[in-house]
Amino acid sequence: MERVSLCRVGCAGTFGVAAGRRLCAVALGICLCLGLSLLLAGTAHALGARDGVNRVGLHILNEWEEHSGARIAIYVWYPTVRPERSVFLDPYAISAAREGKPEEGKFPVILLSHASAESGLSHHDSAEFLVRKGFIVVAPTHPGDNYLDTSRIYTEHQVTDRPYHLQLALDAVQAHPEIGPVADMSNVGVIGYGTGAAAAMLLAGAMPDTEGLRSYCTKAKPDDPYCSDWAHARLALFMNKTAEELQPAGGRPWHDPRVKCVALLAPAYGMLFNAQGVASMQVPSILIEAERDAMNWPELHAQYLRTLLPEKTSYFILSDATSFTLHAICSERMRTNYPAVCRDSEKVDRKAVHKAVNDILLRFFGKKLQGKVLSE
């Protein structure tokens, strides 16, 4: 891995590109580790296409888990013809046209799976950004693993139920009388934050193996969250199950052939995967590490997954960032009520991080889902 340090800026090279062709570009205080093709794309398409900026619409749909009856709130952002308004959805202030009429056309769909103990609104700023660039973004709040209900954290259901929630969300959008006709279901991508990254891998065809869970704490640091007495006790039932005993929720396979590409951000549960299980994941992917992630230590999650994914996978490091840095920009209300989520080190500018991450996501999904293959 090639790493450059410029004022505490980290850079990891893109896999599969000879060292002489690896190029790094510094953007807004973060070194974006771009391979040659991405850098050329940047010269022709700096900071995203400006061939039309869409207004953002928002529908909130509901589905229910068949096996538990739990409600799944699904936030659907999409291009709309109506003007945006300020909308307060506690504790978030967002800009959107609630239930506005969709723009005409066909828009690729991006599923978004939030990090643990968050919600479908936790990354609303990135969702809004991608909608303005021509995507539909669908983000369910995962039952049992959100800021109001953490009953499934460190159980098998925290991971294995998520693909089912994402599939239900995708089905709900497809069936919606207004959004369904403009949603391009032949072009679906997934963004997974934290535990959402594990869900994205399952949707893309990877298979879990609990052997890594059983040996994880022998390699971990003493303060690793997975190895606390409380977490370890909850994980005990999970780690003693074989891959064959892990059954997808709702009877549906985890793998969904509609998924064409995935972005994995500050991934969790890296130890659930091995080379054999990841080999069945045959879609393009990118991987973004939060260097100071204390919830999912990069050495045992992001960096480990990097060794399993194909060499052509692009890998990025966000210097000094934590997993919370990837959470939406905090309002004053958020900073007051959820200070831990809003706290970054003095070396981190969260707005700059989000601008850089959004650019990475736009380049990746623009190429893989919109077919915008950019040239010199």
mmCIF file of C-alpha atoms in Angstrom:
data_model
loop_
_atom_site.group_PDB
_atom_site.id
_atom_site.type_symbol
_atom_site.label_atom_id
_atom_site.label_comp_id
_atom_site.label_asym_id
_atom_site.label_seq_id
_atom_site.Cartn_x
_atom_site.Cartn_y
_atom_site.Cartn_z
ATOM 1 C CA MET A 1 0.000 0.000 0.000
ATOM 2 C CA GLU A 2 1.357 3.397 -0.938
ATOM 3 C CA ARG A 3 0.894 6.036 1.733
ATOM 4 C CA VAL A 4 1.701 9.740 1.536
ATOM 5 C CA SER A 5 1.570 12.157 4.473
ATOM 6 C CA LEU A 6 0.934 15.836 3.784
ATOM 7 C CA CYS A 7 -0.086 17.770 6.891
ATOM 8 C CA ARG A 8 -1.429 14.549 8.422
ATOM 9 C CA VAL A 9 -3.147 13.580 5.196
ATOM 10 C CA GLY A 10 -3.214 9.859 4.482
ATOM 11 C CA CYS A 11 -3.293 8.135 1.137
ATOM 12 C CA ALA A 12 -3.596 4.519 0.115
ATOM 13 C CA GLY A 13 -3.039 3.562 -3.487
ATOM 14 C CA THR A 14 -5.608 1.946 -5.730
ATOM 15 C CA PHE A 15 -5.091 -1.800 -6.009
ATOM 16 C CA GLY A 16 -3.759 -3.380 -9.134
ATOM 17 C CA VAL A 17 -2.068 -0.243 -10.484
ATOM 18 C CA ALA A 18 1.702 -0.212 -10.709
ATOM 19 C CA ALA A 19 3.412 2.109 -8.263
ATOM 20 C CA GLY A 20 4.590 4.349 -11.066
ATOM 21 C CA ARG A 21 0.991 4.904 -12.161
ATOM 22 C CA ARG A 22 -0.465 5.479 -8.708
ATOM 23 C CA LEU A 23 -1.472 9.071 -8.269
ATOM 24 C CA CYS A 24 -2.811 10.941 -5.289
ATOM 25 C CA ALA A 25 -4.864 14.095 -5.288
ATOM 26 C CA VAL A 26 -5.358 16.256 -2.219
ATOM 27 C CA ALA A 27 -8.895 17.607 -1.954
ATOM 28 C CA LEU A 28 -10.100 19.714 0.926
ATOM 29 C CA GLY A 29 -7.470 18.459 3.347
ATOM 30 C CA ILE A 30 -8.001 14.768 2.597
ATOM 31 C CA CYS A 31 -5.814 12.754 0.293
ATOM 32 C CA LEU A 32 -8.133 10.895 -2.008
ATOM 33 C CA CYS A 33 -6.441 7.741 -3.113
ATOM 34 C CA LEU A 34 -7.395 7.745 -6.723
ATOM 35 C CA GLY A 35 -6.171 5.359 -9.388
ATOM 36 C CA LEU A 36 -5.257 6.719 -12.797
ATOM 37 C CA SER A 37 -8.737 6.269 -14.216
ATOM 38 C CA LEU A 38 -10.342 8.192 -11.355
ATOM 39 C CA LEU A 39 -7.847 11.016 -11.597
ATOM 40 C CA LEU A 40 -8.486 11.385 -15.312
ATOM 41 C CA ALA A 41 -12.161 11.339 -14.526
ATOM 42 C CA GLY A 42 -11.568 14.175 -12.095
ATOM 43 C CA THR A 43 -9.974 16.389 -14.745
ATOM 44 C CA ALA A 44 -12.938 15.969 -17.047
ATOM 45 C CA HIS A 45 -15.625 15.909 -14.383
ATOM 46 C CA ALA A 46 -14.350 17.896 -11.416
ATOM 47 C CA LEU A 47 -16.489 17.496 -8.318
ATOM 48 C CA GLY A 48 -19.325 15.831 -10.186
ATOM 49 C CA ALA A 49 -21.265 16.573 -13.303
ATOM 50 C CA ARG A 50 -23.065 19.903 -13.450
ATOM 51 C CA ASP A 51 -25.267 18.884 -16.361
ATOM 52 C CA GLY A 52 -28.335 19.442 -14.224
ATOM 53 C CA VAL A 53 -28.886 19.791 -10.487
ATOM 54 C CA ASN A 54 -32.055 18.102 -9.313
ATOM 55 C CA ARG A 55 -34.364 19.215 -6.542
ATOM 56 C CA VAL A 56 -34.685 16.716 -3.697
ATOM 57 C CA GLY A 57 -37.968 15.006 -2.894
ATOM 58 C CA LEU A 58 -38.615 12.805 0.134
ATOM 59 C CA HIS A 59 -41.147 10.071 0.759
ATOM 60 C CA ILE A 60 -41.280 8.098 4.002
ATOM 61 C CA LEU A 61 -42.570 4.583 3.358
ATOM 62 C CA ASN A 62 -43.300 1.788 5.814
ATOM 63 C CA GLU A 63 -42.756 -1.955 5.716
ATOM 64 C CA TRP A 64 -42.918 -4.596 8.427
ATOM 65 C CA GLU A 65 -40.723 -7.558 9.217
ATOM 66 C CA GLU A 66 -42.692 -10.716 8.581
ATOM 67 C CA HIS A 67 -41.092 -12.697 11.410
ATOM 68 C CA SER A 68 -41.327 -10.010 14.116
ATOM 69 C CA GLY A 69 -43.897 -7.453 12.968
ATOM 70 C CA ALA A 70 -41.366 -4.662 13.588
ATOM 71 C CA ARG A 71 -41.916 -1.490 11.568
ATOM 72 C CA ILE A 72 -39.265 -0.451 9.075
ATOM 73 C CA ALA A 73 -39.292 3.274 8.278
ATOM 74 C CA ILE A 74 -37.889 3.773 4.767
ATOM 75 C CA TYR A 75 -36.606 7.188 3.694
ATOM 76 C CA VAL A 76 -36.674 7.628 -0.072
ATOM 77 C CA TRP A 77 -34.913 10.622 -1.613
ATOM 78 C CA TYR A 78 -35.537 11.232 -5.329
ATOM 79 C CA PRO A 79 -35.436 14.006 -7.971
ATOM 80 C CA THR A 80 -38.613 16.095 -7.873
ATOM 81 C CA VAL A 81 -40.205 18.954 -9.785
ATOM 82 C CA ARG A 82 -41.322 20.670 -6.571
ATOM 83 C CA PRO A 83 -39.176 23.229 -4.716
ATOM 84 C CA GLU A 84 -37.458 22.118 -1.545
ATOM 85 C CA ARG A 85 -38.420 23.318 1.915
ATOM 86 C CA SER A 86 -36.770 23.058 5.307
ATOM 87 C CA VAL A 87 -38.083 19.939 7.015
ATOM 88 C CA PHE A 88 -37.470 18.988 10.637
ATOM 89 C CA LEU A 89 -37.435 15.260 11.325
ATOM 90 C CA ASP A 90 -36.208 14.966 14.896
ATOM 91 C CA PRO A 91 -33.314 15.408 15.421
ATOM 92 C CA TYR A 92 -32.451 16.325 11.816
ATOM 93 C CA ALA A 93 -33.103 19.449 9.775
ATOM 94 C CA ILE A 94 -33.122 18.578 6.088
ATOM 95 C CA SER A 95 -33.992 20.248 2.790
ATOM 96 C CA ALA A 96 -36.555 18.394 0.677
ATOM 97 C CA ALA A 97 -39.965 18.541 -0.967
ATOM 98 C CA ARG A 98 -42.100 16.147 1.069
ATOM 99 C CA GLU A 99 -43.979 13.824 -1.287
ATOM 100 C CA GLY A 100 -43.195 16.026 -4.266
ATOM 101 C CA LYS A 101 -43.976 14.787 -7.748
ATOM 102 C CA PRO A 102 -40.940 12.958 -9.189
ATOM 103 C CA GLU A 103 -39.009 14.276 -12.153
ATOM 104 C CA GLU A 104 -39.604 12.407 -15.396
ATOM 105 C CA GLY A 105 -36.983 9.900 -16.435
ATOM 106 C CA LYS A 106 -35.225 6.843 -15.056
ATOM 107 C CA PHE A 107 -32.851 7.172 -12.122
ATOM 108 C CA PRO A 108 -30.452 4.529 -10.750
ATOM 109 C CA VAL A 109 -31.199 3.433 -7.195
ATOM 110 C CA ILE A 110 -28.741 3.426 -4.282
ATOM 111 C CA LEU A 111 -29.631 1.536 -1.115
ATOM 112 C CA LEU A 112 -28.094 3.016 2.030
ATOM 113 C CA SER A 113 -27.580 0.946 5.185
ATOM 114 C CA HIS A 114 -26.740 3.073 8.209
ATOM 115 C CA ALA A 115 -24.169 2.385 10.917
ATOM 116 C CA SER A 116 -25.096 0.765 14.232
ATOM 117 C CA ALA A 117 -27.408 2.683 16.576
ATOM 118 C CA GLU A 118 -28.164 5.296 13.910
ATOM 119 C CA SER A 119 -31.096 5.663 11.492
ATOM 120 C CA GLY A 120 -32.089 6.022 7.873
ATOM 121 C CA LEU A 121 -31.662 9.784 8.289
ATOM 122 C CA SER A 122 -28.111 9.630 9.667
ATOM 123 C CA HIS A 123 -26.481 10.186 6.285
ATOM 124 C CA HIS A 124 -29.146 12.433 4.781
ATOM 125 C CA ASP A 125 -26.640 14.990 3.479
ATOM 126 C CA SER A 126 -24.953 12.406 1.249
ATOM 127 C CA ALA A 127 -28.369 11.150 0.131
ATOM 128 C CA GLU A 128 -29.410 14.671 -0.846
ATOM 129 C CA PHE A 129 -26.127 15.223 -2.685
ATOM 130 C CA LEU A 130 -26.540 12.047 -4.745
ATOM 131 C CA VAL A 131 -30.160 12.854 -5.610
ATOM 132 C CA ARG A 132 -29.069 16.218 -6.983
ATOM 133 C CA LYS A 133 -26.707 14.268 -9.260
ATOM 134 C CA GLY A 134 -29.437 12.012 -10.650
ATOM 135 C CA PHE A 135 -29.912 9.080 -8.254
ATOM 136 C CA ILE A 136 -32.684 7.770 -6.034
ATOM 137 C CA VAL A 137 -31.455 6.940 -2.510
ATOM 138 C CA VAL A 138 -33.350 4.482 -0.293
ATOM 139 C CA ALA A 139 -32.430 4.267 3.398
ATOM 140 C CA PRO A 140 -34.361 2.087 5.861
ATOM 141 C CA THR A 141 -34.003 2.390 9.621
ATOM 142 C CA HIS A 142 -32.998 -1.095 10.751
ATOM 143 C CA PRO A 143 -35.189 -2.540 13.540
ATOM 144 C CA GLY A 144 -33.233 -3.499 16.638
ATOM 145 C CA ASP A 145 -30.168 -1.537 15.566
ATOM 146 C CA ASN A 146 -31.009 2.137 15.647
ATOM 147 C CA TYR A 147 -30.704 5.046 18.056
ATOM 148 C CA LEU A 148 -34.071 4.232 19.671
ATOM 149 C CA ASP A 149 -33.706 0.430 19.818
ATOM 150 C CA THR A 150 -30.402 -1.442 20.155
ATOM 151 C CA SER A 151 -31.827 -4.837 21.092
ATOM 152 C CA ARG A 152 -30.096 -6.666 18.215
ATOM 153 C CA ILE A 153 -26.616 -5.170 18.589
ATOM 154 C CA TYR A 154 -23.924 -7.877 18.837
ATOM 155 C CA THR A 155 -26.380 -10.614 17.880
ATOM 156 C CA GLU A 156 -26.531 -12.459 14.583
ATOM 157 C CA HIS A 157 -29.692 -10.552 13.683
ATOM 158 C CA GLN A 158 -27.830 -7.255 13.700
ATOM 159 C CA VAL A 159 -26.112 -8.464 10.521
ATOM 160 C CA THR A 160 -28.299 -11.148 8.986
ATOM 161 C CA ASP A 161 -31.601 -9.210 9.135
ATOM 162 C CA ARG A 162 -30.253 -6.175 7.323
ATOM 163 C CA PRO A 163 -30.235 -7.577 3.767
ATOM 164 C CA TYR A 164 -33.885 -8.507 4.250
ATOM 165 C CA HIS A 165 -34.707 -4.930 5.323
ATOM 166 C CA LEU A 166 -32.896 -3.556 2.281
ATOM 167 C CA GLN A 167 -34.715 -5.923 -0.056
ATOM 168 C CA LEU A 168 -38.074 -4.951 1.451
ATOM 169 C CA ALA A 169 -37.163 -1.302 0.983
ATOM 170 C CA LEU A 170 -36.233 -1.869 -2.638
ATOM 171 C CA ASP A 171 -39.487 -3.753 -3.247
ATOM 172 C CA ALA A 172 -41.472 -0.934 -1.607
ATOM 173 C CA VAL A 173 -39.917 1.637 -3.917
ATOM 174 C CA GLN A 174 -40.513 -0.516 -6.972
ATOM 175 C CA ALA A 175 -44.190 -0.911 -6.022
ATOM 176 C CA HIS A 176 -44.732 2.775 -5.261
ATOM 177 C CA PRO A 177 -47.140 4.298 -7.816
ATOM 178 C CA GLU A 178 -45.120 7.510 -8.295
ATOM 179 C CA ILE A 179 -41.509 6.608 -7.500
ATOM 180 C CA GLY A 180 -41.547 3.091 -8.921
ATOM 181 C CA PRO A 181 -41.936 4.183 -12.571
ATOM 182 C CA VAL A 182 -38.862 6.459 -12.366
ATOM 183 C CA ALA A 183 -36.671 4.022 -10.399
ATOM 184 C CA ASP A 184 -34.223 2.111 -12.605
ATOM 185 C CA MET A 185 -34.182 -1.280 -10.907
ATOM 186 C CA SER A 186 -31.658 -2.601 -13.415
ATOM 187 C CA ASN A 187 -29.045 -0.287 -11.856
ATOM 188 C CA VAL A 188 -28.899 -0.701 -8.075
ATOM 189 C CA GLY A 189 -25.939 0.059 -5.841
ATOM 190 C CA VAL A 190 -25.445 -0.115 -2.076
ATOM 191 C CA ILE A 191 -23.676 2.167 0.400
ATOM 192 C CA GLY A 192 -22.959 0.447 3.706
ATOM 193 C CA TYR A 193 -21.700 2.259 6.796
ATOM 194 C CA GLY A 194 -20.319 0.144 9.654
ATOM 195 C CA THR A 195 -22.568 -2.900 10.043
ATOM 196 C CA GLY A 196 -24.274 -1.716 6.870
ATOM 197 C CA ALA A 197 -21.090 -2.615 4.986
ATOM 198 C CA ALA A 198 -21.470 -6.247 6.077
ATOM 199 C CA ALA A 199 -25.077 -6.150 4.849
ATOM 200 C CA ALA A 200 -23.937 -4.696 1.527
ATOM 201 C CA MET A 201 -21.468 -7.548 1.102
ATOM 202 C CA LEU A 202 -24.174 -10.140 1.781
ATOM 203 C CA LEU A 203 -26.466 -8.485 -0.772
ATOM 204 C CA ALA A 204 -23.615 -8.569 -3.276
ATOM 205 C CA GLY A 205 -23.068 -12.311 -2.838
ATOM 206 C CA ALA A 206 -20.526 -12.690 -0.019
ATOM 207 C CA MET A 207 -21.137 -15.465 2.504
ATOM 208 C CA PRO A 208 -20.400 -15.173 6.250
ATOM 209 C CA ASP A 209 -18.408 -17.578 8.378
ATOM 210 C CA THR A 210 -18.423 -17.367 12.178
ATOM 211 C CA GLU A 211 -14.962 -18.887 12.645
ATOM 212 C CA GLY A 212 -13.453 -15.408 12.570
ATOM 213 C CA LEU A 213 -15.756 -14.310 15.404
ATOM 214 C CA ARG A 214 -14.477 -17.117 17.632
ATOM 215 C CA SER A 215 -10.833 -16.083 17.277
ATOM 216 C CA TYR A 216 -11.306 -12.312 16.962
ATOM 217 C CA CYS A 217 -10.548 -11.254 20.538
ATOM 218 C CA THR A 218 -7.215 -13.069 20.536
ATOM 219 C CA LYS A 219 -6.042 -10.460 17.984
ATOM 220 C CA ALA A 220 -7.944 -7.403 19.219
ATOM 221 C CA LYS A 221 -6.856 -4.562 21.483
ATOM 222 C CA PRO A 222 -7.997 -4.758 25.118
ATOM 223 C CA ASP A 223 -10.591 -1.999 24.657
ATOM 224 C CA ASP A 224 -12.088 -3.367 21.434
ATOM 225 C CA PRO A 225 -15.906 -2.974 21.737
ATOM 226 C CA TYR A 226 -16.536 -6.477 20.373
ATOM 227 C CA CYS A 227 -14.539 -7.948 23.267
ATOM 228 C CA SER A 228 -16.222 -6.293 26.244
ATOM 229 C CA ASP A 229 -17.923 -8.743 28.585
ATOM 230 C CA TRP A 230 -21.345 -7.473 27.522
ATOM 231 C CA ALA A 231 -20.686 -7.714 23.799
ATOM 232 C CA HIS A 232 -18.889 -11.038 24.050
ATOM 233 C CA ALA A 233 -21.803 -12.572 25.950
ATOM 234 C CA ARG A 234 -24.225 -11.404 23.254
ATOM 235 C CA LEU A 235 -21.962 -12.637 20.477
ATOM 236 C CA ALA A 236 -21.594 -16.089 22.051
ATOM 237 C CA LEU A 237 -24.689 -17.534 20.367
ATOM 238 C CA PHE A 238 -23.704 -15.941 17.057
ATOM 239 C CA MET A 239 -20.144 -17.276 17.053
ATOM 240 C CA ASN A 240 -21.218 -20.843 17.826
ATOM 241 C CA LYS A 241 -23.367 -21.109 14.723
ATOM 242 C CA THR A 242 -22.034 -22.604 11.526
ATOM 243 C CA ALA A 243 -22.502 -20.890 8.194
ATOM 244 C CA GLU A 244 -25.198 -23.456 7.392
ATOM 245 C CA GLU A 245 -27.106 -22.547 10.556
ATOM 246 C CA LEU A 246 -27.290 -18.868 9.685
ATOM 247 C CA GLN A 247 -30.575 -18.595 7.853
ATOM 248 C CA PRO A 248 -31.576 -15.390 6.012
ATOM 249 C CA ALA A 249 -34.501 -13.577 7.615
ATOM 250 C CA GLY A 250 -37.837 -13.930 5.864
ATOM 251 C CA GLY A 251 -36.652 -16.972 3.924
ATOM 252 C CA ARG A 252 -35.084 -14.843 1.163
ATOM 253 C CA PRO A 253 -31.489 -15.358 0.040
ATOM 254 C CA TRP A 254 -29.134 -12.603 1.106
ATOM 255 C CA HIS A 255 -27.732 -12.266 -2.392
ATOM 256 C CA ASP A 256 -29.787 -9.944 -4.592
ATOM 257 C CA PRO A 257 -28.887 -9.964 -8.305
ATOM 258 C CA ARG A 258 -30.279 -6.437 -8.660
ATOM 259 C CA VAL A 259 -27.196 -5.125 -6.825
ATOM 260 C CA LYS A 260 -24.500 -4.087 -9.302
ATOM 261 C CA CYS A 261 -21.895 -2.418 -7.047
ATOM 262 C CA VAL A 262 -21.189 -1.583 -3.405
ATOM 263 C CA ALA A 263 -19.377 1.090 -1.373
ATOM 264 C CA LEU A 264 -18.120 -0.013 2.056
ATOM 265 C CA LEU A 265 -17.474 2.806 4.550
ATOM 266 C CA ALA A 266 -15.783 2.258 7.941
ATOM 267 C CA PRO A 267 -16.890 -1.387 7.743
ATOM 268 C CA ALA A 268 -17.858 -3.495 10.750
ATOM 269 C CA TYR A 269 -17.852 -7.270 11.246
ATOM 270 C CA GLY A 270 -14.872 -7.783 8.987
ATOM 271 C CA MET A 271 -14.116 -10.995 10.890
ATOM 272 C CA LEU A 272 -17.311 -12.577 9.528
ATOM 273 C CA PHE A 273 -15.699 -12.969 6.125
ATOM 274 C CA ASN A 274 -12.893 -15.037 4.688
ATOM 275 C CA ALA A 275 -11.379 -15.408 1.228
ATOM 276 C CA GLN A 276 -13.773 -18.154 0.209
ATOM 277 C CA GLY A 277 -16.848 -16.249 1.345
ATOM 278 C CA VAL A 278 -15.815 -13.028 -0.379
ATOM 279 C CA ALA A 279 -14.878 -14.817 -3.610
ATOM 280 C CA SER A 280 -18.583 -15.169 -4.415
ATOM 281 C CA MET A 281 -19.026 -11.386 -4.307
ATOM 282 C CA GLN A 282 -18.725 -10.598 -7.990
ATOM 283 C CA VAL A 283 -19.592 -6.909 -8.192
ATOM 284 C CA PRO A 284 -17.325 -3.818 -8.251
ATOM 285 C CA SER A 285 -16.637 -2.284 -4.857
ATOM 286 C CA ILE A 286 -14.799 0.543 -3.138
ATOM 287 C CA LEU A 287 -13.604 0.579 0.461
ATOM 288 C CA ILE A 288 -13.190 3.650 2.683
ATOM 289 C CA GLU A 289 -11.362 3.459 6.008
ATOM 290 C CA ALA A 290 -11.877 5.893 8.867
ATOM 291 C CA GLU A 291 -8.350 5.942 10.255
ATOM 292 C CA ARG A 292 -9.312 6.533 13.911
ATOM 293 C CA ASP A 293 -12.384 4.304 13.962
ATOM 294 C CA ALA A 294 -12.586 3.047 17.556
ATOM 295 C CA MET A 295 -15.775 1.025 16.993
ATOM 296 C CA ASN A 296 -14.324 -1.153 14.230
ATOM 297 C CA TRP A 297 -10.536 -1.036 14.431
ATOM 298 C CA PRO A 298 -9.306 -0.646 10.826
ATOM 299 C CA GLU A 299 -6.568 -3.268 11.245
ATOM 300 C CA LEU A 300 -9.180 -5.972 11.894
ATOM 301 C CA HIS A 301 -11.987 -4.695 9.695
ATOM 302 C CA ALA A 302 -11.291 -2.308 6.782
ATOM 303 C CA GLN A 303 -7.665 -3.308 6.305
ATOM 304 C CA TYR A 304 -8.479 -6.991 6.698
ATOM 305 C CA LEU A 305 -11.320 -6.798 4.154
ATOM 306 C CA ARG A 306 -8.917 -5.083 1.798
ATOM 307 C CA THR A 307 -6.860 -8.291 1.672
ATOM 308 C CA LEU A 308 -9.956 -10.268 0.636
ATOM 309 C CA LEU A 309 -11.434 -8.015 -2.039
ATOM 310 C CA PRO A 310 -10.192 -8.052 -5.644
ATOM 311 C CA GLU A 311 -6.975 -6.171 -6.391
ATOM 312 C CA LYS A 312 -8.824 -3.647 -8.555
ATOM 313 C CA THR A 313 -10.859 -2.481 -5.540
ATOM 314 C CA SER A 314 -10.150 1.182 -4.800
ATOM 315 C CA TYR A 315 -9.171 1.871 -1.189
ATOM 316 C CA PHE A 316 -9.318 5.227 0.569
ATOM 317 C CA ILE A 317 -8.173 6.400 4.002
ATOM 318 C CA LEU A 318 -9.780 9.345 5.779
ATOM 319 C CA SER A 319 -6.999 10.593 8.035
ATOM 320 C CA ASP A 320 -7.873 11.108 11.708
ATOM 321 C CA ALA A 321 -11.564 10.438 11.001
ATOM 322 C CA THR A 322 -13.716 8.211 13.182
ATOM 323 C CA SER A 323 -16.845 6.347 12.168
ATOM 324 C CA PHE A 324 -18.854 9.234 13.666
ATOM 325 C CA THR A 325 -17.152 11.636 11.249
ATOM 326 C CA LEU A 326 -19.181 9.966 8.502
ATOM 327 C CA HIS A 327 -22.439 10.849 10.247
ATOM 328 C CA ALA A 328 -24.294 13.832 8.778
ATOM 329 C CA ILE A 329 -23.111 17.327 9.637
ATOM 330 C CA CYS A 330 -24.513 18.105 13.083
ATOM 331 C CA SER A 331 -26.989 20.859 13.810
ATOM 332 C CA GLU A 332 -26.888 22.723 17.124
ATOM 333 C CA ARG A 333 -29.663 20.448 18.382
ATOM 334 C CA MET A 334 -27.641 17.384 17.449
ATOM 335 C CA ARG A 335 -24.530 18.743 19.152
ATOM 336 C CA THR A 336 -26.521 19.360 22.316
ATOM 337 C CA ASN A 337 -28.378 16.049 22.442
ATOM 338 C CA TYR A 338 -25.825 13.701 20.867
ATOM 339 C CA PRO A 339 -22.392 15.202 21.565
ATOM 340 C CA ALA A 340 -20.466 11.936 21.056
ATOM 341 C CA VAL A 341 -21.810 11.582 17.515
ATOM 342 C CA CYS A 342 -20.818 15.147 16.676
ATOM 343 C CA ARG A 343 -17.331 15.202 18.178
ATOM 344 C CA ASP A 344 -14.281 15.107 15.871
ATOM 345 C CA SER A 345 -10.625 15.709 16.568
ATOM 346 C CA GLU A 346 -9.246 19.198 15.998
ATOM 347 C CA LYS A 347 -7.502 17.852 12.890
ATOM 348 C CA VAL A 348 -10.766 16.900 11.195
ATOM 349 C CA ASP A 349 -13.106 19.153 9.241
ATOM 350 C CA ARG A 350 -16.289 17.093 8.935
ATOM 351 C CA LYS A 351 -17.640 19.225 6.093
ATOM 352 C CA ALA A 352 -14.438 18.639 4.136
ATOM 353 C CA VAL A 353 -14.606 14.908 4.811
ATOM 354 C CA HIS A 354 -18.190 14.731 3.561
ATOM 355 C CA LYS A 355 -17.407 16.744 0.458
ATOM 356 C CA ALA A 356 -14.539 14.408 -0.359
ATOM 357 C CA VAL A 357 -16.531 11.239 0.387
ATOM 358 C CA ASN A 358 -19.465 12.466 -1.683
ATOM 359 C CA ASP A 359 -17.091 13.058 -4.577
ATOM 360 C CA ILE A 360 -15.751 9.508 -4.283
ATOM 361 C CA LEU A 361 -19.292 8.107 -4.216
ATOM 362 C CA LEU A 362 -20.360 10.199 -7.190
ATOM 363 C CA ARG A 363 -17.407 9.085 -9.295
ATOM 364 C CA PHE A 364 -17.969 5.428 -8.406
ATOM 365 C CA PHE A 365 -21.739 5.229 -8.808
ATOM 366 C CA GLY A 366 -21.712 7.617 -11.762
ATOM 367 C CA LYS A 367 -19.493 5.203 -13.648
ATOM 368 C CA LYS A 368 -21.072 1.944 -12.468
ATOM 369 C CA LEU A 369 -24.763 2.914 -12.492
ATOM 370 C CA GLN A 370 -25.152 5.941 -14.764
ATOM 371 C CA GLY A 371 -22.653 4.711 -17.339
ATOM 372 C CA LYS A 372 -20.722 7.969 -17.306
ATOM 373 C CA VAL A 373 -17.401 6.532 -18.396
ATOM 374 C CA LEU A 374 -15.168 9.567 -18.333
ATOM 375 C CA SER A 375 -12.187 10.078 -20.567
ATOM 376 C CA GLU A 376 -9.286 12.480 -20.842
#
